[in-house]
Amino acid sequence: MKMESFSSLKTIEWKNNSVIMIDQTKLPTDLVYVTYTDYHDVANAIKTLIIRGAPAIGVAGAFGLALAALQSKATTKDELISDLGQAKQILFETRPTAVNLAWGLEQIMSVAKQGTSINEIKDSIISAAKQIADDDIKTNMIMGKHGSQLFDNNDTIMTHCNAGSLATVAYGTALGVIRATKESGKNIKVIATETRPVQQGSRLTAFELHHDGINVSLIPDTAVGYTMANKLADKVVVGADRILRTGHVYNKIGTYQVALMAKQHGIPFYVAAPLSTFDMKSNPQDVIIEQRKGTEVTQLGDKKTAPDGINVINPAFDMTPPELISGIITEAGVAKPPFEESIKKLFEAKK
Ligand code: MRU
């Protein structure tokens, strides 16, 4: 496999009226790019985890709508908005938990509604989707700078799942904070959890950090307690798929256990996410936790690891309550408890 600088690779981009993305199901062994010109293929890519990670699927949704605009044979604005509405629904129904997907789709729909002629709408949708992708990188770098101030020289930082370049357009959220801490001259080490069952930690985070020359050790998810009890981790930083106005954080399954364990051992637990990951309207009972297929748990690749016909519970995300969280790092600054107040202030400051 070609060892180009990972930070210079883009998870997703728009080129020649098509969407190009890294097929993350092939990592860490093969770096393969796929190119789509049909929004149905983008929807399928989101559903099958070819692209995954909250900000990355937000951008994929926006680019999916840009393809839908190009595919549309509409001759009036109303017809085009109706075609886009249909595509939006198909893209939206791919994954229910990360709020960035709905956010990206809404941004594009509102741009579409503002235009007048068909061609003008199509052009403005493409520009807006490209802007969302560019902004993602800038946002991550600003977030990284804010977050880096929370970490000290010689810290060992634990992370869960993949909230890196591969979960965004580039640079990453939680891993962006780690990158920025290193770029600020501090010496740091990372502990990445394997993140069963899809193994975003071992396949993606360990790959990405190792490739970028950041010292990373991989642990099985079951070693989080051991690692913390033996003072091998100083701080934790993770990403998020959705954050409520109350500071409840939805992230990859297992995050809650890591946060609980961190509390038990007095280890600060931080979350890094852009403001597009906040859902200021929903309450915990409104959030749908994606349930994934049982074979993710009963098989390792093609090899069966459980008896035939066994019942499986396989939620993709869990909720970490605000009392376990030391701070939420965003591009508008770091929110500290009590979160209802501090999150509100971040949004007011952004206006
Ligand atoms: O199922 P995935 O791989 O899409 O889940 C991804 C996560 O849970 C990430 O931690 C989260 O999206 C934050 S990414 C910046």
Coordinates of C-alpha atoms and ligand atoms in Angstrom, one line a residue:
M1 CA 0.0 0.0 0.0
K2 CA 1.2 3.5 -0.8
M3 CA 2.3 5.4 2.3
E4 CA 1.4 8.9 1.4
S5 CA 1.0 11.4 4.2
F6 CA -2.4 10.5 5.6
S7 CA -3.1 14.1 6.7
S8 CA -2.9 15.2 3.1
L9 CA -5.5 12.6 2.0
K10 CA -9.1 13.6 1.8
T11 CA -11.8 11.2 3.1
I12 CA -14.2 12.7 0.6
E13 CA -14.1 15.3 -2.2
W14 CA -16.0 16.7 -5.1
K15 CA -14.2 16.5 -8.5
N16 CA -15.5 16.8 -12.1
N17 CA -19.2 16.6 -11.0
S18 CA -18.6 13.4 -9.0
V19 CA -18.0 12.4 -5.4
I20 CA -14.7 10.6 -4.6
M21 CA -14.3 8.9 -1.2
I22 CA -12.0 6.5 0.5
D23 CA -13.6 3.0 0.9
Q24 CA -13.1 2.7 4.7
T25 CA -14.3 -0.9 4.7
K26 CA -11.0 -1.8 2.9
L27 CA -8.7 -0.2 5.5
P28 CA -6.2 -0.8 7.0
T29 CA -4.9 -3.1 4.3
D30 CA -6.0 -1.3 1.1
L31 CA -6.3 2.4 0.3
V32 CA -9.1 2.3 -2.3
Y33 CA -11.0 5.3 -3.7
V34 CA -14.5 5.0 -5.1
T35 CA -16.2 7.5 -7.4
Y36 CA -19.9 8.1 -7.6
T37 CA -22.2 10.1 -9.9
D38 CA -25.5 8.7 -8.6
Y39 CA -26.8 9.8 -5.2
H40 CA -28.3 6.3 -4.6
D41 CA -24.7 5.0 -4.5
V42 CA -23.7 7.7 -2.0
A43 CA -26.7 6.6 0.2
N44 CA -25.5 3.0 0.0
A45 CA -22.0 4.1 0.8
I46 CA -23.2 5.8 4.0
K47 CA -25.4 2.8 4.9
T48 CA -22.6 0.2 4.4
L49 CA -19.9 2.3 6.2
I50 CA -17.8 2.9 3.1
I51 CA -17.9 6.4 4.6
R52 CA -18.6 6.8 8.3
G53 CA -18.1 9.2 11.1
A54 CA -20.5 12.0 11.9
P55 CA -19.0 15.0 10.1
A56 CA -18.0 12.8 7.1
I57 CA -21.5 11.6 6.5
G58 CA -22.8 15.2 6.8
V59 CA -20.5 16.1 3.9
A60 CA -21.5 12.9 2.0
G61 CA -25.2 13.9 2.4
A62 CA -24.5 17.4 1.0
F63 CA -22.5 16.0 -1.9
G64 CA -25.3 13.3 -2.4
L65 CA -27.8 16.1 -2.9
A66 CA -25.4 17.9 -5.3
L67 CA -25.4 14.7 -7.4
A68 CA -29.2 14.5 -7.2
A69 CA -29.4 18.1 -8.5
L70 CA -27.2 17.1 -11.5
Q71 CA -29.2 14.0 -12.1
S72 CA -32.6 15.8 -12.0
K73 CA -34.4 16.3 -15.3
A74 CA -36.6 19.0 -13.7
T75 CA -37.7 21.9 -15.9
T76 CA -39.1 24.1 -13.1
K77 CA -37.9 25.1 -9.7
D78 CA -40.8 23.2 -8.0
E79 CA -39.9 20.0 -9.8
L80 CA -36.3 20.3 -8.8
I81 CA -37.1 21.0 -5.2
S82 CA -39.4 17.9 -5.3
D83 CA -36.6 15.7 -6.8
L84 CA -34.2 17.0 -4.1
G85 CA -36.8 16.3 -1.4
Q86 CA -37.0 12.7 -2.5
A87 CA -33.2 12.4 -2.6
K88 CA -32.9 14.0 0.8
Q89 CA -35.3 11.4 2.3
I90 CA -33.3 8.5 0.8
L91 CA -30.0 9.9 2.1
F92 CA -31.5 10.8 5.5
E93 CA -32.8 7.3 6.1
T94 CA -29.4 5.7 5.8
R95 CA -28.3 6.2 9.4
P96 CA -30.4 7.6 12.2
T97 CA -28.1 8.7 15.0
A98 CA -25.4 11.2 13.8
V99 CA -27.2 14.6 13.5
N100 CA -24.6 16.0 11.1
L101 CA -26.3 14.1 8.2
A102 CA -29.6 15.9 8.7
W103 CA -27.6 19.1 9.2
G104 CA -25.8 18.8 5.9
L105 CA -29.0 17.9 4.0
E106 CA -30.8 20.9 5.6
Q107 CA -28.1 23.3 4.6
I108 CA -28.3 22.3 1.0
M109 CA -32.1 22.3 0.9
S110 CA -32.2 25.8 2.2
V111 CA -29.7 27.0 -0.4
A112 CA -31.8 25.3 -3.1
K113 CA -35.0 27.0 -2.0
Q114 CA -33.3 30.4 -2.2
G115 CA -32.4 30.1 -5.9
T116 CA -34.6 31.0 -8.9
S117 CA -33.5 29.4 -12.1
I118 CA -32.7 25.7 -12.4
N119 CA -29.0 26.2 -13.4
E120 CA -28.5 28.8 -10.7
I121 CA -29.9 26.4 -8.1
K122 CA -27.7 23.5 -9.3
D123 CA -24.5 25.7 -9.3
S124 CA -25.3 27.1 -5.8
I125 CA -25.9 23.6 -4.4
I126 CA -22.5 22.4 -5.7
S127 CA -20.7 25.5 -4.3
A128 CA -22.5 25.1 -0.9
A129 CA -21.6 21.4 -0.6
K130 CA -18.0 22.2 -1.5
Q131 CA -18.0 25.0 1.1
I132 CA -19.3 22.6 3.8
A133 CA -16.4 20.3 3.0
D134 CA -13.8 23.1 3.2
D135 CA -15.3 24.5 6.4
D136 CA -15.1 21.1 8.0
I137 CA -11.2 21.1 7.8
K138 CA -11.0 24.7 9.0
T139 CA -13.4 24.0 11.9
N140 CA -11.4 21.0 13.0
M141 CA -8.2 23.0 13.0
I142 CA -9.7 25.7 15.2
M143 CA -11.3 23.1 17.5
G144 CA -7.9 21.4 17.7
K145 CA -6.2 24.7 18.9
H146 CA -8.9 25.2 21.6
G147 CA -8.6 21.6 22.7
S148 CA -4.8 21.4 22.7
Q149 CA -4.8 23.8 25.7
L150 CA -6.4 21.1 27.9
F151 CA -3.5 18.6 27.4
D152 CA 0.0 18.7 28.9
N153 CA 3.4 17.7 27.8
N154 CA 4.0 14.0 28.3
D155 CA 0.2 13.2 28.5
T156 CA -1.0 9.8 27.4
I157 CA -4.4 10.3 25.8
M158 CA -7.0 7.6 25.4
T159 CA -9.5 7.7 22.5
H160 CA -12.3 5.4 21.4
C161 CA -13.6 4.7 17.9
N162 CA -12.3 6.9 15.1
A163 CA -12.8 10.6 15.3
G164 CA -9.9 11.4 13.0
S165 CA -9.3 12.4 9.4
L166 CA -11.3 9.5 8.3
A167 CA -14.4 10.5 10.2
T168 CA -14.3 14.1 8.8
V169 CA -13.0 15.6 5.5
A170 CA -9.5 15.8 7.0
Y171 CA -7.7 16.5 10.4
G172 CA -10.4 15.1 12.6
T173 CA -12.2 16.2 15.7
A174 CA -10.8 14.2 18.7
L175 CA -7.8 13.2 16.7
G176 CA -7.6 16.8 15.5
V177 CA -7.2 17.9 19.1
I178 CA -4.4 15.3 19.5
R179 CA -2.7 16.5 16.2
A180 CA -2.9 20.1 17.4
T181 CA -1.5 19.2 20.8
K182 CA 1.4 17.5 19.1
E183 CA 1.8 20.5 16.7
S184 CA 2.0 22.8 19.7
G185 CA 5.2 21.1 20.6
K186 CA 3.9 18.9 23.4
N187 CA 5.1 15.3 23.6
I188 CA 2.1 13.0 23.7
K189 CA 1.2 9.4 23.4
V190 CA -2.2 7.9 22.4
I191 CA -4.0 4.8 23.5
A192 CA -6.6 3.7 21.0
T193 CA -9.3 1.2 21.9
E194 CA -10.0 -1.5 19.4
T195 CA -13.7 -0.5 19.3
R196 CA -15.6 -3.8 18.7
P197 CA -17.5 -4.9 16.7
V198 CA -16.6 -2.8 13.6
Q199 CA -13.1 -2.0 14.9
Q200 CA -12.8 1.6 13.9
G201 CA -10.1 2.0 16.6
S202 CA -7.8 -0.7 15.3
R203 CA -8.6 -0.4 11.6
L204 CA -8.8 3.3 11.3
T205 CA -7.4 5.2 14.4
A206 CA -4.4 3.1 14.9
F207 CA -3.7 3.2 11.1
E208 CA -4.1 6.9 10.8
L209 CA -2.0 7.8 13.9
H210 CA 0.7 5.3 13.2
H211 CA 0.9 6.5 9.6
D212 CA 1.2 10.2 10.8
G213 CA 4.0 9.3 13.2
I214 CA 2.0 9.8 16.4
N215 CA 2.9 7.3 19.1
V216 CA -0.1 5.0 19.5
S217 CA -0.8 1.8 21.4
L218 CA -3.8 -0.4 20.6
I219 CA -5.7 -2.0 23.4
P220 CA -8.7 -4.4 23.4
D221 CA -11.9 -2.6 24.7
T222 CA -11.8 -4.9 27.7
A223 CA -8.4 -3.4 28.8
V224 CA -9.8 0.1 29.5
G225 CA -10.1 -0.5 33.2
Y226 CA -6.7 -2.1 33.5
T227 CA -5.1 0.8 31.6
M228 CA -6.7 3.4 33.8
A229 CA -6.2 1.6 37.1
N230 CA -2.5 1.2 36.2
K231 CA -2.2 4.9 35.5
L232 CA -1.3 4.4 31.8
A233 CA -3.8 7.0 30.6
D234 CA -3.9 10.7 31.8
K235 CA -6.9 12.0 29.8
V236 CA -9.5 10.8 27.4
V237 CA -10.8 12.6 24.2
V238 CA -13.5 11.2 22.0
G239 CA -15.7 12.5 19.2
A240 CA -19.5 12.6 19.1
D241 CA -22.4 11.8 16.7
R242 CA -24.9 14.0 18.5
I243 CA -24.8 16.3 21.5
L244 CA -28.0 17.5 23.2
R245 CA -28.4 21.0 24.7
T246 CA -28.1 19.4 28.1
G247 CA -24.7 17.9 27.3
H248 CA -25.8 14.3 26.8
V249 CA -23.3 12.9 24.3
Y250 CA -24.1 10.1 21.8
N251 CA -21.0 8.4 20.4
K252 CA -19.8 5.0 19.4
I253 CA -20.9 2.1 21.5
G254 CA -18.6 1.7 24.5
T255 CA -18.0 5.4 25.0
Y256 CA -20.2 5.3 28.1
Q257 CA -18.1 2.6 29.6
V258 CA -14.9 4.5 29.0
A259 CA -16.4 7.6 30.5
L260 CA -17.6 5.8 33.6
M261 CA -14.2 4.2 34.1
A262 CA -12.5 7.6 33.7
K263 CA -14.8 9.0 36.4
Q264 CA -13.9 6.1 38.7
H265 CA -10.2 6.8 38.2
G266 CA -10.4 10.6 38.3
I267 CA -9.3 10.9 34.7
P268 CA -10.6 14.0 32.7
F269 CA -13.0 12.9 29.9
Y270 CA -13.3 15.3 27.0
V271 CA -15.5 15.3 23.9
A272 CA -14.6 17.2 20.7
A273 CA -17.2 18.0 18.1
P274 CA -18.2 20.8 15.8
L275 CA -21.4 22.9 16.5
S276 CA -23.0 21.0 13.6
T277 CA -23.1 17.9 15.9
F278 CA -25.3 19.6 18.4
D279 CA -29.0 18.9 18.4
M280 CA -30.6 21.7 20.5
K281 CA -34.2 20.5 20.1
S282 CA -34.2 16.8 21.0
N283 CA -34.5 15.1 24.4
P284 CA -32.8 11.8 25.2
Q285 CA -36.0 9.8 24.5
D286 CA -36.2 11.3 20.9
V287 CA -32.8 10.0 19.8
I288 CA -32.8 6.8 17.7
I289 CA -29.9 4.5 18.5
E290 CA -28.9 2.6 15.3
Q291 CA -29.1 -1.2 15.7
R292 CA -26.8 -3.0 13.4
K293 CA -26.8 -6.5 11.9
G294 CA -25.9 -9.4 14.2
T295 CA -23.1 -10.8 11.9
E296 CA -20.9 -7.8 13.1
V297 CA -20.9 -9.6 16.4
T298 CA -21.2 -13.3 15.4
Q299 CA -18.4 -13.2 12.8
L300 CA -14.8 -12.0 12.6
G301 CA -14.5 -11.4 8.9
D302 CA -15.9 -14.6 7.3
K303 CA -15.1 -16.7 10.4
K304 CA -18.0 -17.6 12.7
T305 CA -17.3 -16.8 16.3
A306 CA -20.8 -17.6 17.8
P307 CA -23.3 -20.5 17.4
D308 CA -25.8 -20.3 14.5
G309 CA -29.1 -18.8 15.4
I310 CA -27.9 -16.9 18.5
N311 CA -29.8 -13.8 19.5
V312 CA -27.6 -10.6 19.2
I313 CA -28.0 -7.1 20.6
N314 CA -25.8 -4.8 18.5
P315 CA -26.4 -1.1 19.2
A316 CA -24.0 1.2 17.3
F317 CA -24.0 4.1 19.8
D318 CA -24.6 4.8 23.4
M319 CA -25.3 7.9 25.5
T320 CA -22.8 9.4 28.0
P321 CA -24.5 11.6 30.6
P322 CA -23.2 15.1 31.2
E323 CA -22.0 14.3 34.7
L324 CA -19.2 12.1 33.3
I325 CA -17.9 14.8 31.0
S326 CA -15.2 17.3 31.9
G327 CA -15.5 19.5 28.8
I328 CA -16.9 19.7 25.3
I329 CA -14.4 21.1 22.8
T330 CA -15.9 23.0 19.8
E331 CA -14.7 25.5 17.2
A332 CA -16.4 28.2 19.4
G333 CA -14.5 27.3 22.5
V334 CA -14.7 24.7 25.3
A335 CA -18.0 24.2 27.1
K336 CA -17.5 23.2 30.8
P337 CA -20.2 22.0 33.2
P338 CA -23.0 23.0 33.8
F339 CA -23.4 22.3 30.1
E340 CA -26.9 23.7 29.5
E341 CA -25.5 27.1 30.3
S342 CA -22.1 26.8 28.6
I343 CA -23.4 25.3 25.4
K344 CA -26.0 28.0 25.1
K345 CA -23.2 30.6 25.5
L346 CA -21.1 28.9 22.7
F347 CA -24.0 29.2 20.3
E348 CA -24.7 32.9 21.3
A349 CA -21.0 33.7 20.8
K350 CA -21.1 32.1 17.3
K351 CA -24.0 34.4 16.1
Ligands
MRU1 O1 -20.5 4.0 13.2 P1 -19.5 5.1 12.9 O2 -18.1 4.6 12.5 O3 -20.0 6.1 11.9 O4 -19.3 5.8 14.3 C1 -18.4 6.9 14.4 C2 -18.3 7.5 15.7 O5 -19.0 7.1 16.6 C3 -17.3 8.6 15.9 O6 -16.7 8.5 17.2 C4 -18.1 9.9 15.8 O7 -18.8 9.9 14.6 C5 -17.3 11.1 15.9 S1 -16.4 11.3 14.4 C6 -15.7 12.8 14.3

